[in-house]
Tab-separated table of C-alpha atoms in Angstrom:
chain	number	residue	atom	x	y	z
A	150	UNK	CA	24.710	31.390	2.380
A	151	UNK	CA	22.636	30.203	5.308
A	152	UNK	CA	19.885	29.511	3.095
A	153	UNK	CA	21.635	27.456	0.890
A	154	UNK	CA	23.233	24.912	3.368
A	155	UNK	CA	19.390	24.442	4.934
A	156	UNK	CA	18.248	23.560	1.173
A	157	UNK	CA	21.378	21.387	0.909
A	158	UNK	CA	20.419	19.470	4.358
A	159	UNK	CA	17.113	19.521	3.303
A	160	UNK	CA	17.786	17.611	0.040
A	161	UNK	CA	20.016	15.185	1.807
A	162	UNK	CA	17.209	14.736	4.405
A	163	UNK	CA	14.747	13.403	1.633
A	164	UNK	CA	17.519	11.384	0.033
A	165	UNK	CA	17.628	9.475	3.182
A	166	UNK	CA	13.723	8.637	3.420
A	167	UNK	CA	14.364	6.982	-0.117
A	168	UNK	CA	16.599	4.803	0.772
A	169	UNK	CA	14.279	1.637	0.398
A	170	UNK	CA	12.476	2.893	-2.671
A	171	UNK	CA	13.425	2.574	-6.710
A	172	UNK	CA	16.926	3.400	-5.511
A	173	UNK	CA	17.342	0.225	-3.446
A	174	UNK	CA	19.826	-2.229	-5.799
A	175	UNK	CA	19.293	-5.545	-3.947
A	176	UNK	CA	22.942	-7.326	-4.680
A	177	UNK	CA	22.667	-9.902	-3.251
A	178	UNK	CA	20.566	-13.022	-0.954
A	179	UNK	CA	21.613	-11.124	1.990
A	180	UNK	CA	19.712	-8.291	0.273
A	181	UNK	CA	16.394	-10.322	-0.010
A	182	UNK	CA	16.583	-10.929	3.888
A	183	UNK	CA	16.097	-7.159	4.227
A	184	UNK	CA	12.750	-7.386	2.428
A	185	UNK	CA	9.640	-7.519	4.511
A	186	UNK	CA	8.350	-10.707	2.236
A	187	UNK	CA	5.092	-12.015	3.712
A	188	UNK	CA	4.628	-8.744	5.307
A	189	UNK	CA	4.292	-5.807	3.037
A	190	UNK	CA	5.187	-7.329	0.088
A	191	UNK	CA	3.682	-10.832	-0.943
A	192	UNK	CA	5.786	-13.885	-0.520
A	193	UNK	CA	4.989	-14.645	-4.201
A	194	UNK	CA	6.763	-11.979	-5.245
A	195	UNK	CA	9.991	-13.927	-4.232
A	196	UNK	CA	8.501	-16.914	-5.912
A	197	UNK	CA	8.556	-14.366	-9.452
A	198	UNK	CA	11.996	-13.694	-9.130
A	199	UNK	CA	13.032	-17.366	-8.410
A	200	UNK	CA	11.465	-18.470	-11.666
A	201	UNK	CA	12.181	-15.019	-13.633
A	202	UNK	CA	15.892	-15.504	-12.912
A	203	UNK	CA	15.811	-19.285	-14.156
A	204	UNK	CA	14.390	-18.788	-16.975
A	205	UNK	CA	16.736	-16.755	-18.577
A	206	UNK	CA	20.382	-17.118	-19.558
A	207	UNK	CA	23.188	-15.421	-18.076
A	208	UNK	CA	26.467	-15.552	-20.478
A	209	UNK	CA	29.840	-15.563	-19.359
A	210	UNK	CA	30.202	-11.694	-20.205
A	211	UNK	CA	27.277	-10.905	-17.923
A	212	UNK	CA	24.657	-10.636	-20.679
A	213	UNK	CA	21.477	-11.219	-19.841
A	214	UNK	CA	19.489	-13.109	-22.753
A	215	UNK	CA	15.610	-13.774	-22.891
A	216	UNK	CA	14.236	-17.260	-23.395
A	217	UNK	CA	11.193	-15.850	-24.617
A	218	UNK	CA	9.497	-13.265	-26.634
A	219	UNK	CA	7.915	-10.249	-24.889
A	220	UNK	CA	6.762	-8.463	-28.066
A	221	UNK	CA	4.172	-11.819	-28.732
A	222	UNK	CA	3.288	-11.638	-25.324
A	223	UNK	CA	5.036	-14.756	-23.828
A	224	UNK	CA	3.610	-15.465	-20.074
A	225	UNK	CA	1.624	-12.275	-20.422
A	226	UNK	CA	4.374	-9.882	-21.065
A	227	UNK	CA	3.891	-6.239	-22.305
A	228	UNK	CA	4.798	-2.592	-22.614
A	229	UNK	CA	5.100	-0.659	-19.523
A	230	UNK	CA	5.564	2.580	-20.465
A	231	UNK	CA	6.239	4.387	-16.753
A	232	UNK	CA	3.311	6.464	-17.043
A	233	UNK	CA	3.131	7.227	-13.130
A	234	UNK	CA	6.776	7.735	-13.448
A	235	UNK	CA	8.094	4.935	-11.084
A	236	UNK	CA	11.005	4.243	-13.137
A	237	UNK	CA	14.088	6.448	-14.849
A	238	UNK	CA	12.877	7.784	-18.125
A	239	UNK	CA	14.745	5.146	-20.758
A	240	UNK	CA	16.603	6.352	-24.013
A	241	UNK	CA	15.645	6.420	-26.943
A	242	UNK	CA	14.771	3.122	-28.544
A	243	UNK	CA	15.128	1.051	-25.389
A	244	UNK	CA	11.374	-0.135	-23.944
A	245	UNK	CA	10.494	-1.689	-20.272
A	246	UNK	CA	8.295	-4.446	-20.228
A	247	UNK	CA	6.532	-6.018	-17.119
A	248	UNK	CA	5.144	-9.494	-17.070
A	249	UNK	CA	3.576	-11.484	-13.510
A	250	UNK	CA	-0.192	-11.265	-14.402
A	251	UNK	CA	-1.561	-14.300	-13.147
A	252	UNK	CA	-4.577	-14.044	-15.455
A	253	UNK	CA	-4.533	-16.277	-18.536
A	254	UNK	CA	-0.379	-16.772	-19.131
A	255	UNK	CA	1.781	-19.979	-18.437
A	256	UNK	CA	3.628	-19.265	-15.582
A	257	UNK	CA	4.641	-22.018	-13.575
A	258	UNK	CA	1.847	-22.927	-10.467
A	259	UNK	CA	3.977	-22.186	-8.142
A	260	UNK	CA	4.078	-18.912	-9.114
A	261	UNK	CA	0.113	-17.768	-10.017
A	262	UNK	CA	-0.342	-19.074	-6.269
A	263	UNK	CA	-2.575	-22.751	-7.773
A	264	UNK	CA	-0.153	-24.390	-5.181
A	265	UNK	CA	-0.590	-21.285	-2.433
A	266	UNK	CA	-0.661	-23.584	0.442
A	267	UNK	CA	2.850	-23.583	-0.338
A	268	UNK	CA	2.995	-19.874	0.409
A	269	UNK	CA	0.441	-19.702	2.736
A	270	UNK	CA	-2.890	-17.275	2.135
A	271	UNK	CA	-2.145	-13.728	0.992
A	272	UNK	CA	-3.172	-11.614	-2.054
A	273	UNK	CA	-2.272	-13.093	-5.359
A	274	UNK	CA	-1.570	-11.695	-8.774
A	275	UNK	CA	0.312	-8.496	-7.419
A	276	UNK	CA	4.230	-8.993	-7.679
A	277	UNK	CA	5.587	-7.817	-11.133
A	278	UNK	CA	8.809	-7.922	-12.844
A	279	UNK	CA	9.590	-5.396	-15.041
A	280	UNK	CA	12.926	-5.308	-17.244
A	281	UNK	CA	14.264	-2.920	-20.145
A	282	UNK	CA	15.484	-4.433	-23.308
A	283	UNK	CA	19.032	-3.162	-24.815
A	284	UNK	CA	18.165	-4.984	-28.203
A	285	UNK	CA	16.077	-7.489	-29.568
A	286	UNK	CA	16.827	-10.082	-26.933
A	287	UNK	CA	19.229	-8.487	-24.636
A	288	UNK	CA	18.215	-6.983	-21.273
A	289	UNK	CA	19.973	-4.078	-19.617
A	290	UNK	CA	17.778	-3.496	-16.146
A	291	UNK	CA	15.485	-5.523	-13.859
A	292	UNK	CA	12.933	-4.576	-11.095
A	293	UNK	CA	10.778	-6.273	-8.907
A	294	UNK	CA	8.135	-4.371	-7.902
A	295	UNK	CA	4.140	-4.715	-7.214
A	296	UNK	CA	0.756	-3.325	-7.122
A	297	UNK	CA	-0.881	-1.610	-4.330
A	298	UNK	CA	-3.039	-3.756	-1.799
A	299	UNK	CA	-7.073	-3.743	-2.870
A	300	UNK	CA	-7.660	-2.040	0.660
A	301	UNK	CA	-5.370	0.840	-0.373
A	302	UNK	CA	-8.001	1.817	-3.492
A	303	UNK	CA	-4.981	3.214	-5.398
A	304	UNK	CA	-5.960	1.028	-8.455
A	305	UNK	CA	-3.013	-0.894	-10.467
A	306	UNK	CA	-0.454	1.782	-10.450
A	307	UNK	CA	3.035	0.282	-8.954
A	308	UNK	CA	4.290	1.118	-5.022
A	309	UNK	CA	7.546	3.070	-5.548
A	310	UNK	CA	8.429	2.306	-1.959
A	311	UNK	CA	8.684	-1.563	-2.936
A	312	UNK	CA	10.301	-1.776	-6.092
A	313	UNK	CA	13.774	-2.970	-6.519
A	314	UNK	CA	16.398	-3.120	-9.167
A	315	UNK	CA	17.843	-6.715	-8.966
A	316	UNK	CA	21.680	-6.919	-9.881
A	317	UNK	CA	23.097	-9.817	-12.021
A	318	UNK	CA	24.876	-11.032	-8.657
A	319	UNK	CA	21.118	-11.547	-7.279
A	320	UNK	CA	20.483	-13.171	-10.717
A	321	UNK	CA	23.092	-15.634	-10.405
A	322	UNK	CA	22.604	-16.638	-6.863
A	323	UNK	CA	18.906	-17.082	-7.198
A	324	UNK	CA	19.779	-19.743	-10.259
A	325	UNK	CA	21.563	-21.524	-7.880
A	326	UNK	CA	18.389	-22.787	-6.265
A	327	UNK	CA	17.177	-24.365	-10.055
A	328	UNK	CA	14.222	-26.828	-9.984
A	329	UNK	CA	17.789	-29.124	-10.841
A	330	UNK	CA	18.361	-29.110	-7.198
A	331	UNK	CA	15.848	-31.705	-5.495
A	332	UNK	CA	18.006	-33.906	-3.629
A	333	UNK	CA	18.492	-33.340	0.540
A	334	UNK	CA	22.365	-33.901	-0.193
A	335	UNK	CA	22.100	-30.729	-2.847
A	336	UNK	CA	19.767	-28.636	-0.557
A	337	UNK	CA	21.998	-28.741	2.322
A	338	UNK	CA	25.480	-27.930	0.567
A	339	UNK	CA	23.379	-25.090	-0.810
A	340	UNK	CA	21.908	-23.556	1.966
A	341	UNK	CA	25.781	-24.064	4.108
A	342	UNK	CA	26.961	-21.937	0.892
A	343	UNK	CA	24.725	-19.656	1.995
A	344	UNK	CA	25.399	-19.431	5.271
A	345	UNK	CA	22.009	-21.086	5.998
A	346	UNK	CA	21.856	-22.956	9.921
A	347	UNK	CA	19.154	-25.123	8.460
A	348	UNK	CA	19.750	-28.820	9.766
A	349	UNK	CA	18.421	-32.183	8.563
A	350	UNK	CA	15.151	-32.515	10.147
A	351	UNK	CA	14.133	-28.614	8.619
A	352	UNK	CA	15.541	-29.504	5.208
A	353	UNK	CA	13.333	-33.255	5.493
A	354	UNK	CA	10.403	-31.078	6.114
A	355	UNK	CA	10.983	-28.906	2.992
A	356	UNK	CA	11.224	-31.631	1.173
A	357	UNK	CA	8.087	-33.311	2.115
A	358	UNK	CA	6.445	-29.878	2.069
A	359	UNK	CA	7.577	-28.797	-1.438
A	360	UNK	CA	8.310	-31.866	-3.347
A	361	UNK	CA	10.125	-31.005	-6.526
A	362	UNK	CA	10.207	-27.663	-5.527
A	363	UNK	CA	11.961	-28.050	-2.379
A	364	UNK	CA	14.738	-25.877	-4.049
A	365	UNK	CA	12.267	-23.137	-3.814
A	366	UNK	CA	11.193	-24.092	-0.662
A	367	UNK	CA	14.785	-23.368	0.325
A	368	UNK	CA	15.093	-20.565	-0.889
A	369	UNK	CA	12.103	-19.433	1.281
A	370	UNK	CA	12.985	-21.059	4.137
A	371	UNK	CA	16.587	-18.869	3.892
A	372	UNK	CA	15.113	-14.921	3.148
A	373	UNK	CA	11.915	-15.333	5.329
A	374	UNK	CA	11.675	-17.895	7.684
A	375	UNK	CA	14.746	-18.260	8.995
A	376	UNK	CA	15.248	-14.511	9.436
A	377	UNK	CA	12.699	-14.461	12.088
A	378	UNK	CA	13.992	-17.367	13.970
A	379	UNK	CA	16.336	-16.882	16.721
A	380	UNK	CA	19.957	-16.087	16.327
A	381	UNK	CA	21.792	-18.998	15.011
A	382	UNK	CA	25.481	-19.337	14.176
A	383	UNK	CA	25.805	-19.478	10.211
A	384	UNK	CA	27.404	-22.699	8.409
A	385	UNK	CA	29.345	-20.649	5.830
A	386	UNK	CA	32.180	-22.459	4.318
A	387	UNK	CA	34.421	-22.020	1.099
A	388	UNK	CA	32.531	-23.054	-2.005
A	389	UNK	CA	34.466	-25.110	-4.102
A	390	UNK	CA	34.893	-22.994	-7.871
A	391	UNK	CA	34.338	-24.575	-10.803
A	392	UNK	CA	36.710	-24.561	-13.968
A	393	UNK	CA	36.490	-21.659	-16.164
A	394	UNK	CA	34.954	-21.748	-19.592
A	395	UNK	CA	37.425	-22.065	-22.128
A	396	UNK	CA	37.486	-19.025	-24.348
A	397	UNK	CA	36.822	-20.649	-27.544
A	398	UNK	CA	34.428	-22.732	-26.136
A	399	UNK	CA	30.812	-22.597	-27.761
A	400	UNK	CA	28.133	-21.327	-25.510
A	401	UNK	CA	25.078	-23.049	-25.452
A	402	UNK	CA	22.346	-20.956	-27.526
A	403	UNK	CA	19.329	-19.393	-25.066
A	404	UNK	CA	16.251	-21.733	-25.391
A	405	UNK	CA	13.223	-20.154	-26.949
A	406	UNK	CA	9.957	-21.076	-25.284
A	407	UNK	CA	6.572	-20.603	-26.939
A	408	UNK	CA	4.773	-19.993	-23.331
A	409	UNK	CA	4.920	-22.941	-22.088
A	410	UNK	CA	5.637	-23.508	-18.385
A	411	UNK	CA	8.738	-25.684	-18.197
A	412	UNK	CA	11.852	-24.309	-17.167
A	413	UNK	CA	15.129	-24.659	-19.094
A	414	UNK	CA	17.927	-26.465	-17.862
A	415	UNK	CA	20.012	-23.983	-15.632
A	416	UNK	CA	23.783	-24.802	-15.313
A	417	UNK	CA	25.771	-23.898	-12.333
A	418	UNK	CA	28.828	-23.042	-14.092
A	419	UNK	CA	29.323	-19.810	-12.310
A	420	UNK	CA	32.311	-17.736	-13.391
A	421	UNK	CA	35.196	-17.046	-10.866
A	422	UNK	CA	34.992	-13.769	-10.634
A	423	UNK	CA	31.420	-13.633	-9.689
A	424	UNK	CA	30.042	-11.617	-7.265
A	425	UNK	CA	28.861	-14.776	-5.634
A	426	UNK	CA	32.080	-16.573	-4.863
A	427	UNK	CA	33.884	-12.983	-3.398
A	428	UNK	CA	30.659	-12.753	-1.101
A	429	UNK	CA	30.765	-16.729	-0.005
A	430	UNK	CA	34.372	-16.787	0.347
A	431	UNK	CA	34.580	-14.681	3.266
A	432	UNK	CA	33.297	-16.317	6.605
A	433	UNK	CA	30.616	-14.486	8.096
A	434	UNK	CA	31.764	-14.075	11.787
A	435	UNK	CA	28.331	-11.984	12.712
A	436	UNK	CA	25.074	-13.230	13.006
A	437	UNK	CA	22.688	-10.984	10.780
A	438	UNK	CA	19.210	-10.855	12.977
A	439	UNK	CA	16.954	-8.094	12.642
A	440	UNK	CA	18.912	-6.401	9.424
A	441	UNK	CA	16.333	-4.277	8.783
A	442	UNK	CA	15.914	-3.240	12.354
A	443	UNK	CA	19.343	-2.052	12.225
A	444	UNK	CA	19.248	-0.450	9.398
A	445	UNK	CA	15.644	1.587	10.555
A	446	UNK	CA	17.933	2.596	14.026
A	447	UNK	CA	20.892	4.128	12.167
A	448	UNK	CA	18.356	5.863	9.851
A	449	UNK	CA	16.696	7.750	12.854
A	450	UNK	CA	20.143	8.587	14.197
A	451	UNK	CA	20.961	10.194	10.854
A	452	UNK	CA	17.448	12.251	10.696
A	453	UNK	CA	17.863	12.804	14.609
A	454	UNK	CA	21.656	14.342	13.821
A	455	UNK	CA	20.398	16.416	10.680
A	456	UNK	CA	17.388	17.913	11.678
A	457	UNK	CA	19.634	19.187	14.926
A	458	UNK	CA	21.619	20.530	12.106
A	459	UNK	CA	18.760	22.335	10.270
A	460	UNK	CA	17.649	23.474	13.779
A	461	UNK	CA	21.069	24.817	14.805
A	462	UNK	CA	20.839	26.456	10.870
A	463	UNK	CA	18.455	28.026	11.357
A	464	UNK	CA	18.984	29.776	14.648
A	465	UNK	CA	22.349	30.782	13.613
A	466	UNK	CA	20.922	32.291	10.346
A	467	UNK	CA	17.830	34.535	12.337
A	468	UNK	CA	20.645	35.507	15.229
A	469	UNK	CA	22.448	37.249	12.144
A	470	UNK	CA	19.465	38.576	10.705
C-alpha cells in the first residue's frame, strides 16, 4: 500500500514540473504576461501570433476558419507530423500543420524580423505556429511553440517546455489590436480595456516608433515591457458591448489569400458572451508584478510540501518493514 501512495506522489510530483510545458493553455493577455518573451522565447514569436490570429476568421459559433490554404503551401505552411512527439497524437483524418519559416514565404515584415529594430536584435526565424485542421478549412487546436536556440545544437526539433496551446479567448483579444487600430485615441481606449497604465507620452512614442503598426507596438508594450516596469495601478474600466449579431444575419465569407502579405479587414464585433468581456468586466483591484515569480514560489512550496511527504512515506513504510 505504501508503495503505491509513493508512486502516486511521485506522479503528481512530475505533473507539477510540467506545468509550463504543452499543457500550459494560455487564455488569455494576462496569460502572455507570464511568458518570458525577449528572454527565453523570442519576442517575434508574439509578433506570429499577433498576425496568425488576424488573419483568420473567428465566427460567431467560435469556429475558427482559415484565410488561406495550407495544403498549397500559403506563407510556407506544411505537414508537421509530431515525429519527436511534442504534441497529442491526432485522430484519424485530422493533420497539424506548422507555418513561421521566415525563408522564402509572404509573411508580413514585421514578422520575418526585415523591420527587427522594432523588436530589437535576437534570433530570427524560430517561433512557429502550429494548428490541427477539423476539415478542409476548419481548425480545431493552436500552439505556439519554437525551435531550440543554435547554441543548444539540438537541431530543428521543437522545445516542449515553450509551446503553448492558445485558446479562442487569446484569439479574440489579440484581434483586438488589428493593423485597423492606428490612431492614439484607439490605442489608449485599448490598452485602459486592458488594464494597461500606459499614458500619453508612452503611447506618442509607440506611435512614432511603430508607425502603422503601433497597434502591435501596443500590444508589446502591454505583455513585455510594461511587465517589467514598476508597479503601477491598472486603468481597467467597463468596456462598452457591442450589439449582437442578428441570427439571420449573413456572415461575411472568410477571405482567401493567395500568399500575399496584406491582412484582411478584422471586425471588432465581439460576441457578449466572450471570454473577453467576463474577464474586462471585473475591475482588477491587484496589481499583477512579477506573475511568474509568484507562480515559481508557490511551485517550490508544493515540491517542498510533497517531497516531505515522500520522505515521511518512506520512513513510515521501512519502520513497518
Amino acid at each position: 500500500m505504501s508503495e503505491s501512495y509513493l508512486m502516486g506522489f511521485l506522479v503528481l510530483f512530475l505533473s507539477i514540473l510540467r506545468t509550463e510545458s504543452t499543457n500550459g493553455i494560455l487564455n488569455s493577455i494576462d496569460d502572455l504576461k507570464k511568458i518570458p518573451f525577449g528572454k527565453s522565447v523570442p519576442k517575434h514569436s508574439l509578433a506570429l501570433l499577433h498576425w496568425f490570429a488576424n488573419t483568420i476568421e473567428i465566427d460567431n459559433n467560435d469556429l475558427i476558419e482559415l484565410t488561406f490554404e495550407p495544403r498549397h503551401g500559403d506563407y510556407g505552411t506544411h505537414r508537421y507530423r509530431n515525429s519527436d512527439g511534442v504534441l497529442d497524437p491526432l485522430p484519424p483524418g485530422q493533420q497539424y500543420y506548422t507555418l513561421g519559416n521566415n525563408n522564402g514565404n509572404s509573411l508580413p515584415s514585421y514578422v520575418t524580423g526585415q523591420r527587427n529594430h522594432l523588436l530589437g536584435r535576437e534570433e530570427f526565424n524560430r517561433a512557429r505556429i502550429i494548428f490541427s485542421l477539423l476539415g478542409q478549412d476548419t481548425i480545431d487546436q493552436v500552439f505556439i511553440t519554437q525551435h531550440y536556440h543554435a547554441s543548444q545544437g539540438l537541431g530543428t526539433v521543437y522545445d516542449p517546455v515553450h509551446t503553448y496551446r492558445i485558446s479562442i479567448n487569446l484569439l479574440r483579444e489579440l484581434r483586438v489590436f488589428s493593423l485597423d487600430q492606428n490612431q492614439q485615441s484607439e490605442l489608449s481606449e485599448i490598452g485602459t480595456n486592458f488594464g494597461s497604465a500606459i499614458d500619453s507620452d508612452e503611447l506618442s512614442s509607440i506611435r512614432n516608433k511603430f508607425g502603422q503598426l503601433a497597434c502591435v507596438g501596443l500590444l508589446l508594450f502591454i505583455v513585455i515591457t510594461e511587465r517589467n516596469l514598476p508597479c503601477r495601478p491598472n486603468r481597467a474600466r467597463e468596456t462598452k458591448r457591442p450589439p449582437k449579431q442578428n441570427v439571420g444575419e449573413p456572415r461575411r465569407p472568410p477571405k482567401r489569400n493567395n500568399g500575399t502579405s496584406a491582412t484582411p479587414y478584422i471586425s471588432l464585433n465581439i460576441p457578449e458572451n466572450d471570454y473577453n468581456y467576463r474577464q474586462l468586466d471585473q475591475v482588477r483591484h491587484n496589481d499583477q508584478c512579477c506573475p511568474t515569480a509568484c507562480k515559481i514560489c508557490v511551485g517550490i512550496i508544493i515540491t517542498i510540501i510533497i517531497i516531505a511527504i515522500t520522505i515521511i512515506t518512506i520512513i513510515t513504510y521501512k519502520s513497518r518493514t
